[in-house]
mmCIF file of C-alpha atoms and ligand atoms in Angstrom:
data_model
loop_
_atom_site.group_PDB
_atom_site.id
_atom_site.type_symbol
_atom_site.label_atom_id
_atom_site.label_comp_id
_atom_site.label_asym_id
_atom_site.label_seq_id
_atom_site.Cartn_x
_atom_site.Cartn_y
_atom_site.Cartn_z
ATOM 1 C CA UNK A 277 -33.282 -35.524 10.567
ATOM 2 C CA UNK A 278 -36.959 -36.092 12.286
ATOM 3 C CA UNK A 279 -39.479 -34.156 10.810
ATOM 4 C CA UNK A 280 -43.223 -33.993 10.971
ATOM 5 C CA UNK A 281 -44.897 -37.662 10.139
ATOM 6 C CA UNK A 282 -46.844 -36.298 6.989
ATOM 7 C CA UNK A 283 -47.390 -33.503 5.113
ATOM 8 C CA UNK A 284 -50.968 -32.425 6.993
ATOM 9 C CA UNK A 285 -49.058 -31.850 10.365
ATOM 10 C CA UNK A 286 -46.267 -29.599 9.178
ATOM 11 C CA UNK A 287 -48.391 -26.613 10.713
ATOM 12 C CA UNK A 288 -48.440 -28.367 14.494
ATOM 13 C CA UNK A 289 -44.833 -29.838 14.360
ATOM 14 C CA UNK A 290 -43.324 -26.548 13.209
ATOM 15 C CA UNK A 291 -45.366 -25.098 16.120
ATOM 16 C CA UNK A 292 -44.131 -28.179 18.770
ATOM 17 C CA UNK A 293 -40.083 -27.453 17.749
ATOM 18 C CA UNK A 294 -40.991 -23.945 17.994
ATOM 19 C CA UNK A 295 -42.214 -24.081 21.388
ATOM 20 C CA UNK A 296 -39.970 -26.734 22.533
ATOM 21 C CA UNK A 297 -36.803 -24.589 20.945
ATOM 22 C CA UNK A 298 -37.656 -21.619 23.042
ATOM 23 C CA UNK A 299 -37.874 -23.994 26.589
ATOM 24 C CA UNK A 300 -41.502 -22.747 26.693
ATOM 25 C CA UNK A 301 -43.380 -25.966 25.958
ATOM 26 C CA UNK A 302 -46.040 -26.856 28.257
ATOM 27 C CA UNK A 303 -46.257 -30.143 30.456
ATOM 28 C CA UNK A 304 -49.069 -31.607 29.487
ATOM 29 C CA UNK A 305 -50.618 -31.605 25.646
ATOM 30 C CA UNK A 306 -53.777 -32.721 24.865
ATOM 31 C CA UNK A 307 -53.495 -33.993 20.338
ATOM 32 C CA UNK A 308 -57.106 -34.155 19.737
ATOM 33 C CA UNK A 309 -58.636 -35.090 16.247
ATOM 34 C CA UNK A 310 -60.424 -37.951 14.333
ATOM 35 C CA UNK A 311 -58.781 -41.059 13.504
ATOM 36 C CA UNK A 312 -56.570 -41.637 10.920
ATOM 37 C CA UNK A 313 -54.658 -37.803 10.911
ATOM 38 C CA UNK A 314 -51.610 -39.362 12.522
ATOM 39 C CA UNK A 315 -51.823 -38.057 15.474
ATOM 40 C CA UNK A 316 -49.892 -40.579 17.214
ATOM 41 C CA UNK A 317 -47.394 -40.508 14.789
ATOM 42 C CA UNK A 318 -46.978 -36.810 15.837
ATOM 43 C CA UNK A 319 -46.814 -36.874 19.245
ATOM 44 C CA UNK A 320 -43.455 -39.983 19.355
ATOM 45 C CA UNK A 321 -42.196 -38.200 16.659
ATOM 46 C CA UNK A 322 -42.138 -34.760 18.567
ATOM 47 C CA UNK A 323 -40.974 -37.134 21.757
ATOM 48 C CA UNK A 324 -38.048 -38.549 19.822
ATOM 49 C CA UNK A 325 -37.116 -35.069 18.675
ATOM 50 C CA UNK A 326 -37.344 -33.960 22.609
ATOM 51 C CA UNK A 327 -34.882 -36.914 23.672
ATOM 52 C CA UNK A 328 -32.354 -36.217 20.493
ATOM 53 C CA UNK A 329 -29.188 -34.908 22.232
ATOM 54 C CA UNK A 330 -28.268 -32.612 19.120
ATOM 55 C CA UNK A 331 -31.808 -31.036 20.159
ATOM 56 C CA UNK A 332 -32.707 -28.012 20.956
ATOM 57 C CA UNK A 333 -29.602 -26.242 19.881
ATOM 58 C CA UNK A 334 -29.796 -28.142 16.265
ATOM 59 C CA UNK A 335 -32.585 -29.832 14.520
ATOM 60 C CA UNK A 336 -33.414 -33.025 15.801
ATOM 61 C CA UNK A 337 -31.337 -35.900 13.877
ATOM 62 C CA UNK A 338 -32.558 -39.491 13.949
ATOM 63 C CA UNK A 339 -28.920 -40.844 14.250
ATOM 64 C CA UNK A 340 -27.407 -40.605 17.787
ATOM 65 C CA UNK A 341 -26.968 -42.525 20.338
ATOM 66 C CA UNK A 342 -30.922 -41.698 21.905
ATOM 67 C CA UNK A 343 -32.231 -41.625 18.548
ATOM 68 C CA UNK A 344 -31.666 -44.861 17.863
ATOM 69 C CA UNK A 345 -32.829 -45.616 21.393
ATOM 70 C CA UNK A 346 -36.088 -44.321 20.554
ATOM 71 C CA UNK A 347 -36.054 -45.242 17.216
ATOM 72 C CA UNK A 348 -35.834 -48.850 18.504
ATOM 73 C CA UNK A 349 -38.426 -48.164 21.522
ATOM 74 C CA UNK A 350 -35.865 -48.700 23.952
ATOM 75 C CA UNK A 351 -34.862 -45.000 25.574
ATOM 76 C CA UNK A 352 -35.614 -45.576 29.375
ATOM 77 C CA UNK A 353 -37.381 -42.199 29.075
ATOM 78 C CA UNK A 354 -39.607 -42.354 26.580
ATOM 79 C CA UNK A 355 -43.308 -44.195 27.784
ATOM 80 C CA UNK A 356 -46.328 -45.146 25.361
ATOM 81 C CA UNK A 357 -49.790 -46.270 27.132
ATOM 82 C CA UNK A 358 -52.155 -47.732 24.890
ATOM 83 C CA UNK A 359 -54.831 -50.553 25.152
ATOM 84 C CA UNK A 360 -53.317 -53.708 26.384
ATOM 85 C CA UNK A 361 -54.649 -56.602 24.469
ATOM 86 C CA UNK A 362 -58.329 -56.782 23.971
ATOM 87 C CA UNK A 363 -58.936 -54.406 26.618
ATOM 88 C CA UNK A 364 -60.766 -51.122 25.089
ATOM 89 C CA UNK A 365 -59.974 -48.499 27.938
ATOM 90 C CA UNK A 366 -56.973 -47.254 29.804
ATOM 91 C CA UNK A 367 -56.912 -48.602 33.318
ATOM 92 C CA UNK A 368 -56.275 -46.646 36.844
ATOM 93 C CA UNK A 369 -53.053 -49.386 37.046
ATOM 94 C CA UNK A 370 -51.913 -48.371 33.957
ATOM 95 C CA UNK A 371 -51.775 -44.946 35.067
ATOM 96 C CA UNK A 372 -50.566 -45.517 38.048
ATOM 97 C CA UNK A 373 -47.569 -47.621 36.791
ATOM 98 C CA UNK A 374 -47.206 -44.874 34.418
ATOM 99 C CA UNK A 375 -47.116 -41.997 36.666
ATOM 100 C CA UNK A 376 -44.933 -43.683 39.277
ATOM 101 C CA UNK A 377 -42.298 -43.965 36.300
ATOM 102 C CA UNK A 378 -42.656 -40.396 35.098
ATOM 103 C CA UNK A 379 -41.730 -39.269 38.775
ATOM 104 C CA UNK A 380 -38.339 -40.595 38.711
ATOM 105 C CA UNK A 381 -35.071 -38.894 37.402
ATOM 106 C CA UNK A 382 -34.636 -38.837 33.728
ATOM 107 C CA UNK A 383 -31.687 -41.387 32.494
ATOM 108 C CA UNK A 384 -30.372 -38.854 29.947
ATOM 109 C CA UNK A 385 -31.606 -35.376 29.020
ATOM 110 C CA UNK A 386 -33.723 -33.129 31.140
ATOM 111 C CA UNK A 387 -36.769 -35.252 29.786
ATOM 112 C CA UNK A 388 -39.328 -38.152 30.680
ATOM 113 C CA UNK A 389 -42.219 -38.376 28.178
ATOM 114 C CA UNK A 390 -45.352 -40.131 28.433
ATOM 115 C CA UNK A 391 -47.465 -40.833 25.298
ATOM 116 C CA UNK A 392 -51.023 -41.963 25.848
ATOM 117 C CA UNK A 393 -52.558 -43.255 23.425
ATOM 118 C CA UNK A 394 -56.686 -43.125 22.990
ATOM 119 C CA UNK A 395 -56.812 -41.177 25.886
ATOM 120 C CA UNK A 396 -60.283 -40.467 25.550
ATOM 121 C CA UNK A 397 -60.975 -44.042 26.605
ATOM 122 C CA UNK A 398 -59.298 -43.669 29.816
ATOM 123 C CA UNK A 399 -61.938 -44.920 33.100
ATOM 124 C CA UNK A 400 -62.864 -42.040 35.565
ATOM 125 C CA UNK A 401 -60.635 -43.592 38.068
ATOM 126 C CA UNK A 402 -57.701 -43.544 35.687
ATOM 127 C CA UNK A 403 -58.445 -39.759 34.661
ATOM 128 C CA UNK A 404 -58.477 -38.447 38.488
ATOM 129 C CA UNK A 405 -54.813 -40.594 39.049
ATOM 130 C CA UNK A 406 -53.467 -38.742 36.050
ATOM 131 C CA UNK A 407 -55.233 -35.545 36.747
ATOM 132 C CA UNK A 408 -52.785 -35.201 40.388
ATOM 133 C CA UNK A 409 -50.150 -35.858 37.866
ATOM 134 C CA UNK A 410 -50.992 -33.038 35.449
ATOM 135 C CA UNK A 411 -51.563 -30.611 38.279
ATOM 136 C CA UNK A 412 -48.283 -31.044 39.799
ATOM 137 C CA UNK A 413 -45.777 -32.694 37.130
ATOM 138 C CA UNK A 414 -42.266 -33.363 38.124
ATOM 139 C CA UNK A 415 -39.775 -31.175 36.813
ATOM 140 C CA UNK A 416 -38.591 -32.445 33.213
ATOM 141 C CA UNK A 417 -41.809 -34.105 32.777
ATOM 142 C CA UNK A 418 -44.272 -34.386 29.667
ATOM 143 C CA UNK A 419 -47.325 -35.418 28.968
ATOM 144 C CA UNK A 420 -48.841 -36.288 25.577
ATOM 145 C CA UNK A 421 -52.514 -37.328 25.122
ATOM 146 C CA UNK A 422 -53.952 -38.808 22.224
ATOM 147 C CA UNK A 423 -57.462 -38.055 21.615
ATOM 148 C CA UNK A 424 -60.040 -39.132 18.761
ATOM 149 C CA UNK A 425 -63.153 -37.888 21.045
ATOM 150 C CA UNK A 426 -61.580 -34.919 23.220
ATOM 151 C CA UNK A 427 -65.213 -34.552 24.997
ATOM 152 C CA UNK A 428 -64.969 -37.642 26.442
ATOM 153 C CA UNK A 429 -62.058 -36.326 28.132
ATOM 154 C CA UNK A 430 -63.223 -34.534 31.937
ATOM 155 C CA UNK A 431 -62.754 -30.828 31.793
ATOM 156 C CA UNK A 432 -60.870 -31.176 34.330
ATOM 157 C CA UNK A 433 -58.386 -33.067 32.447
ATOM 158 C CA UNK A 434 -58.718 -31.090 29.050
ATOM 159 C CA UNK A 435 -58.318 -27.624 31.221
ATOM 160 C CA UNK A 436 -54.508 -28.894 32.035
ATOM 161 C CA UNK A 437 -53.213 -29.434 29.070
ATOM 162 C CA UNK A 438 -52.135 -27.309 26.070
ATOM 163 C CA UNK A 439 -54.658 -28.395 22.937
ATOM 164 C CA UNK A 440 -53.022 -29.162 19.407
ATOM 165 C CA UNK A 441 -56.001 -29.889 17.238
ATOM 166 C CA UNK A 442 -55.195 -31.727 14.086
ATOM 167 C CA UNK A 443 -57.670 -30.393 11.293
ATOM 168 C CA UNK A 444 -58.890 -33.177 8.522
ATOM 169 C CA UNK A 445 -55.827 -31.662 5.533
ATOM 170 C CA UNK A 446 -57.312 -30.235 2.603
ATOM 171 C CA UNK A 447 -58.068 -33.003 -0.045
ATOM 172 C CA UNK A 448 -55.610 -32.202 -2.116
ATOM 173 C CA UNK A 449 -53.165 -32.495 -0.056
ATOM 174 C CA UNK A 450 -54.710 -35.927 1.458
ATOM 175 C CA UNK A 451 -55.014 -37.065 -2.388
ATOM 176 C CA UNK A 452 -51.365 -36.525 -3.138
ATOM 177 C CA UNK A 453 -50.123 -38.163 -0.127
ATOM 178 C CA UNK A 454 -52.222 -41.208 -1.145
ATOM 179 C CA UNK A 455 -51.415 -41.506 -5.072
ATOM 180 C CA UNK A 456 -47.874 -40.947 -4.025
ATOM 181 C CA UNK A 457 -48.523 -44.273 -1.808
ATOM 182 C CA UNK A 458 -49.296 -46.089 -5.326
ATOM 183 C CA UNK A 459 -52.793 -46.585 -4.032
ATOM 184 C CA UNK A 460 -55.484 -46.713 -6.727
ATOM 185 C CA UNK A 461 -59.134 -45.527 -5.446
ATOM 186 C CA UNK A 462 -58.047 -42.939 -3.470
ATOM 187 C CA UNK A 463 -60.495 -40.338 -4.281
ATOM 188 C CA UNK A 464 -63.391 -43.015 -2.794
ATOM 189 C CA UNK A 465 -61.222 -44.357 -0.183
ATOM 190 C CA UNK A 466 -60.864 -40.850 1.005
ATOM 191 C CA UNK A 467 -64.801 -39.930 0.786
ATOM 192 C CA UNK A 468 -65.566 -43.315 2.962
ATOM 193 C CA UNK A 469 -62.859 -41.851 5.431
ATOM 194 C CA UNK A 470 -64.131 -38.400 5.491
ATOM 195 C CA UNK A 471 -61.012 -36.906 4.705
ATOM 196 C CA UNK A 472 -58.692 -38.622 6.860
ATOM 197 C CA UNK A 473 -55.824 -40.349 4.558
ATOM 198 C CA UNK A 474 -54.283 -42.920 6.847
ATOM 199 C CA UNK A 475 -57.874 -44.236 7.465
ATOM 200 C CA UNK A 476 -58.431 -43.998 3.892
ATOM 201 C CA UNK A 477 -55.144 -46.029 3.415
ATOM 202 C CA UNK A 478 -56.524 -48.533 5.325
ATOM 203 C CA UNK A 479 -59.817 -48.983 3.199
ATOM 204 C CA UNK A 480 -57.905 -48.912 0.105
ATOM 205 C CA UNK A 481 -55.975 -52.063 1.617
ATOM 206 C CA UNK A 482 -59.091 -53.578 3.809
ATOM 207 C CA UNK A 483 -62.619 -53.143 2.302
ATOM 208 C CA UNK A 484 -63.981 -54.038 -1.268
ATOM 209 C CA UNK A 485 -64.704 -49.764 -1.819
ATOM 210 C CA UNK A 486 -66.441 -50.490 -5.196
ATOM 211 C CA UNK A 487 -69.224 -53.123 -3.946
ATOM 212 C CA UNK A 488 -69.672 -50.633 -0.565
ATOM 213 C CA UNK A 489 -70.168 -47.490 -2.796
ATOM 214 C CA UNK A 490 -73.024 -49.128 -5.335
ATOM 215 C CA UNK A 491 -74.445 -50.139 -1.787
ATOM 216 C CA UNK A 492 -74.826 -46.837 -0.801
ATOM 217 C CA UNK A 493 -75.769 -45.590 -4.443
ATOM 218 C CA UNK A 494 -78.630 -48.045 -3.895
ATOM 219 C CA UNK A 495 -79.738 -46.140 -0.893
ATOM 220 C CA UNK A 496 -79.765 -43.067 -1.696
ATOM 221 C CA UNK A 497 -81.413 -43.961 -5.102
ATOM 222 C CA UNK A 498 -84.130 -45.253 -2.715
ATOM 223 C CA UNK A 499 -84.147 -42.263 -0.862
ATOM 224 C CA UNK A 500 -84.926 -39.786 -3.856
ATOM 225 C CA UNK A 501 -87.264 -42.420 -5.697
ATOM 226 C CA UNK A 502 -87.759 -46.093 -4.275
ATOM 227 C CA UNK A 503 -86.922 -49.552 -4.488
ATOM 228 C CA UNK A 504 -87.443 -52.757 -3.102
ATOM 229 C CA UNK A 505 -86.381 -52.361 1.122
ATOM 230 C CA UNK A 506 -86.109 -56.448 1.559
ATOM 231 C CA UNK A 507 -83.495 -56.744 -1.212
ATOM 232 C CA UNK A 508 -81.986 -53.427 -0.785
ATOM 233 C CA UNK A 509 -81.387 -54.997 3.317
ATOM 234 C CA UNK A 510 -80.560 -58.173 2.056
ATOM 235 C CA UNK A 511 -77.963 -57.108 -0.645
ATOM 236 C CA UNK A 512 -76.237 -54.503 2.343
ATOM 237 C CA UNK A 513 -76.534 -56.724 5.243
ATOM 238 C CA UNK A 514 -74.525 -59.071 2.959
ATOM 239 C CA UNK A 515 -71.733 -56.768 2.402
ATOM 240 C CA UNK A 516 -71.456 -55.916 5.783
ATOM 241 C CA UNK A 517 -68.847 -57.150 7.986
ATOM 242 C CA UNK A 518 -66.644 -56.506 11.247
ATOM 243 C CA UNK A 519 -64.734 -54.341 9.245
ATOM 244 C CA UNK A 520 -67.962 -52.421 7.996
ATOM 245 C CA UNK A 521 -70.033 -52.575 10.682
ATOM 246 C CA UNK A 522 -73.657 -51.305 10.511
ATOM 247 C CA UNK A 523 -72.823 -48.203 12.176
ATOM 248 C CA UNK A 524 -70.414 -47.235 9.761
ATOM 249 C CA UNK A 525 -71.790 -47.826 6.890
ATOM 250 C CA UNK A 526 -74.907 -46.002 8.352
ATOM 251 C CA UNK A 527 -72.577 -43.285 8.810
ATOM 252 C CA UNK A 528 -71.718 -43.297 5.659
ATOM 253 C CA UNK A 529 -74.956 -43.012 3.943
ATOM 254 C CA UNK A 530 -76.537 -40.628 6.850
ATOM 255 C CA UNK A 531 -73.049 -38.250 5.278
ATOM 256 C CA UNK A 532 -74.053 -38.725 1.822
ATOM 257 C CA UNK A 533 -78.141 -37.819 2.395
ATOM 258 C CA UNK A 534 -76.754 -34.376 4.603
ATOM 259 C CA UNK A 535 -74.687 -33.422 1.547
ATOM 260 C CA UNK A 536 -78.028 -34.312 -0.597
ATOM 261 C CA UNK A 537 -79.745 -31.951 2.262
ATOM 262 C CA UNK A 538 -77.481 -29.117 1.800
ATOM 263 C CA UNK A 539 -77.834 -29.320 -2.407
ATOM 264 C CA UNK A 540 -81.568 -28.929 -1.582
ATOM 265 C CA UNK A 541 -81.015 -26.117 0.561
ATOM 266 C CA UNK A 542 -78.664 -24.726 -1.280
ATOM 267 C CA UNK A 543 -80.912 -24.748 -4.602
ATOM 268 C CA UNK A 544 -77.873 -26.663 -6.412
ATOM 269 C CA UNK A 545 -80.230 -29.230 -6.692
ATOM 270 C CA UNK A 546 -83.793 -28.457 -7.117
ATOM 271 C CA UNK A 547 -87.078 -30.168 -5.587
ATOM 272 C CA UNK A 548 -89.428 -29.991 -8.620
ATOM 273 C CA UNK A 549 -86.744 -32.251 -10.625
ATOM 274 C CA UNK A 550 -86.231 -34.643 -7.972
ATOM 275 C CA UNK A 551 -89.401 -34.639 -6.044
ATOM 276 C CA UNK A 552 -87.632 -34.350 -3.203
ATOM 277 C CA UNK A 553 -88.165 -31.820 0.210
ATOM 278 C CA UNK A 554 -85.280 -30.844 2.658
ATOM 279 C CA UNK A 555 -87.648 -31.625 5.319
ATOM 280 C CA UNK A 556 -88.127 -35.015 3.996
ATOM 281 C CA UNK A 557 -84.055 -35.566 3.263
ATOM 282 C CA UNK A 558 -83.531 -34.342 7.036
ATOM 283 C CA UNK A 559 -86.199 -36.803 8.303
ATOM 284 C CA UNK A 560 -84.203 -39.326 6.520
ATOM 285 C CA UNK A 561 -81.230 -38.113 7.919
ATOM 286 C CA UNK A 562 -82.526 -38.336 11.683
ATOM 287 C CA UNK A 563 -83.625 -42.407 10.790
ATOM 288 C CA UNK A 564 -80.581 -43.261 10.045
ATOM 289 C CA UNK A 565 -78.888 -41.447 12.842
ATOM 290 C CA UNK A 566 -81.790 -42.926 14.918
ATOM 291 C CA UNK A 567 -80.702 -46.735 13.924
ATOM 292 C CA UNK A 568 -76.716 -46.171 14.569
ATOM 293 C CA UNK A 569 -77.756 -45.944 18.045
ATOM 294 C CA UNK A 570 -79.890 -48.995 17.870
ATOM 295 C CA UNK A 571 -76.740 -51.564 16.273
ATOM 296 C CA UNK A 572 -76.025 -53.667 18.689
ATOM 297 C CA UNK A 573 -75.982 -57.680 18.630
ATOM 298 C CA UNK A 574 -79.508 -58.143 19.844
ATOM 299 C CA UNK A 575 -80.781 -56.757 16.548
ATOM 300 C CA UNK A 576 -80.490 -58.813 13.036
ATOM 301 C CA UNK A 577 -79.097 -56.197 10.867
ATOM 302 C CA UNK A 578 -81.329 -57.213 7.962
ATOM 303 C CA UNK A 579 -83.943 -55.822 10.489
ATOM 304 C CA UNK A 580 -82.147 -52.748 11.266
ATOM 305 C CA UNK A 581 -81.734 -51.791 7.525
ATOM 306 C CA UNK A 582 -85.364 -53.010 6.644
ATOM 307 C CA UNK A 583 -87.052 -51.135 9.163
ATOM 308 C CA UNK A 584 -84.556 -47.931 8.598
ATOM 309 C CA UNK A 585 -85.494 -48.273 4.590
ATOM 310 C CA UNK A 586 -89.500 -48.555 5.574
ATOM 311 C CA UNK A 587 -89.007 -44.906 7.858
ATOM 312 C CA UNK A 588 -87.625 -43.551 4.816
ATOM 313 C CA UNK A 589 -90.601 -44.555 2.686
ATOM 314 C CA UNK A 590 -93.145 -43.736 4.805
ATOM 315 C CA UNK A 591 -91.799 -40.273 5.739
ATOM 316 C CA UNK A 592 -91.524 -39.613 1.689
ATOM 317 C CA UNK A 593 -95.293 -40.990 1.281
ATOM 318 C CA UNK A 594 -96.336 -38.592 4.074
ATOM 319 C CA UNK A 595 -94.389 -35.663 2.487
ATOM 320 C CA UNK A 596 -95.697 -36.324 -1.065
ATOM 321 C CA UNK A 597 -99.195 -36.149 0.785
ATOM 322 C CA UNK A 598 -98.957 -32.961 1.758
ATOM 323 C CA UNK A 599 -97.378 -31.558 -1.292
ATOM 324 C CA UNK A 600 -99.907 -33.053 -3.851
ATOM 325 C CA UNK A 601 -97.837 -31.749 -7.150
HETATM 326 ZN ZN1 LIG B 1388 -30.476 -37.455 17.734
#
C-alpha cells in the first residue's frame, strides 16, 4: 500500500486521499514549508497514489501495473520539474515543455500530474507561462508545487492553487523518527535544523555537529561575558565550510541569542545574574542578522565574524554605560 512518506505528514496525506476519494481535489496545489519536512516526498507519493488503478475505489497499492510505472519513474503521466544541473531556478522552457505535455490526453487514468519542485525559484517569465496554465487547466490535469519560500511565489500564482502547509512536527515525533534511523546526535542535529528531521538527517551524516555546537557555545559565551573576537573569528571561520556557510551558521547563533532574548524577557533568566539587557541581546540579534546579508565572496569571513564579534562588544560596553551597576 502507499501511505504518507513519514509520520509528520499523516495529517496532509489523510487530507489529500480524502479529497482526492471524494473527486473534489483541486487542480493546482501549492506544498509550502521549510526544507527538510518532505514535502516532495509528499506530493509523488500522493501522485503515485492518483495514477494507482486500484485507486480511488480502494487504497492506493504500490503493486500494479502503474505503480510500478511510477515506482520506477516511468508512467507517461506522471512529470517532475526540478533544477536541471547547476542551474538554481526553473526556466520559462521548462515550463513551457512542461505545460505543452500536461495538455495532452492522459495514457491511462483520467490523470496527468506535474510535480514542481522548488517552485519558489521559478523566473517571472516562467511563473506568468504556468500561471495561463493554472487558470485554465485541461481536464484531468494536476498541478503540484513545491515551495520552501511560498512568498517568493507571485500572488497571482499562490491565489490559484489550494495551500497544504507542512508544519515543522512536534520534536518528539521528529526525535523518534530519527533514533529509529539509528542516528546518534539527534537531539543537536535536530536543534541545528530547527526542527526539520530530514535536514537534521542530513547533518547527522554531513557536518562535524560537536565542533559546530562548542563554536557557537563560544559565541554566545562572548555575548553574555567576552572573549577574545580575533581567535573566536579565527577558530569559526576555520570550521566553516560550503556545507556551513557563514550564513548558516550565523543563523544559527542569531536563533540561539533570540531564545537567550526571550529567557530575558521572560524573567527565566534574570539580568542582575548575567549582566545582561534584552535591549542589548536584541542589538546583538540585529548584528548578526545585519552580517547574513553582508556574506558574500567579496568579504573574508574572518572579517565578517571579527567585525560582527566587535558590534557585539561595543553595543554591551555602551549598555553597561548606561546601567552603571
Ligand atoms: Zn497500484
Amino acid at each position: 500500500m502507499i501511505e504518507a512518506p513519514y509520520p509528520w505528514l499523516q495529517r496532509q496525506w489523510r487530507m489529500l486521499i480524502n479529497v482526492a476519494s471524494q473527486g473534489s481535489l483541486h487542480h493546482a496545489s501549492l506544498i509550502a514549508g521549510m526544507p527538510g519536512l518532505g514535502k516532495l516526498e509528499l506530493a509523488t507519493a500522493f501522485s503515485r497514489a492518483l495514477l494507482c488503478e486500484r485507486f480511488p475505489e480502494g487504497a492506493p497499492c504500490d503493486t500494479c501495473n502503474r505503480c510500478v510505472l511510477t515506482r520506477r519513474g516511468t508512467h507517461p503521466d506522471l512529470m517532475l520539474l526540478d533544477w536541471i544541473d547547476k542551474a538554481t531556478v526553473i526556466s520559462v522552457e521548462q515550463i513551457r515543455k512542461l505545460t505543452e505535455k500536461l495538455s495532452l490526453t492522459a495514457t491511462y487514468g483520467p490523470y496527468r500530474i506535474a510535480v514542481i519542485n522548488k517552485a519558489h525559484s521559478m523566473t517571472t517569465a516562467a511563473a506568468n507561462s504556468l500561471l495561463k496554465t493554472l487558470e485554465e487547466p485541461g481536464a484531468g490535469s494536476v498541478i503540484m508545487l513545491i515551495a520552501d519560500r511560498e512568498a517568493e511565489l507571485p500572488a497571482t500564482v499562490r491565489s490559484r492553487c489550494q495551500r497544504i502547509v507542512v508544519p515543522t512536527p512536534e520534536k518528539d515525533v521528529a526525535l523518534d523518527w530519527l533514533k529509529g534511523q539509528k542516528l546518534s546526535d539527534c537531539e543537536m542535529a535536530l536543534d541545528f535544523a530547527q526542527g526539520a528531521p530530514l535536514l537534521a538527517r542530513s547533518h547527522i551524516g554531513n557536518l562535524d555537529l560537536a565542533r559546530i555546537a562548542a563554536i557557537r557555545s563560544g559565541w554566545v559565551d562572548f555575548v553574555l561575558k567576552d572573549g577574545s573576537p580575533t581567535e573566536l573569528a579565527g577558530l569559526t571561520a576555520s570550521a566553516l565550510s560550503t556545507r556551513v556557510s557563514l550564513t548558516l551558521f550565523l543563523q544559527w547563533t542569531t536563533e540561539l541569542i533570540k531564545k537567550l532574548e526571550f529567557s530575558v524577557a521572560s524573567g527565566r533568566l534574570t539580568s542582575e545574574r548575567h549582566t545582561i539587557d534584552r535591549r542589548y541581546l536584541s542589538q546583538a540579534h540585529i548584528v548578526l542578522q545585519d552580517r547574513m546579508r553582508l556574506d558574500n565572496a567579496s568579504l573574508k569571513t574572518q572579517a565578517v565574524l571579527e567585525g560582527a564579534l566587535a558590534d557585539i562588544r561595543m553595543y554591551r560596553l555602551r549598555i553597561r554605560a548606561e546601567n552603571p551597576q
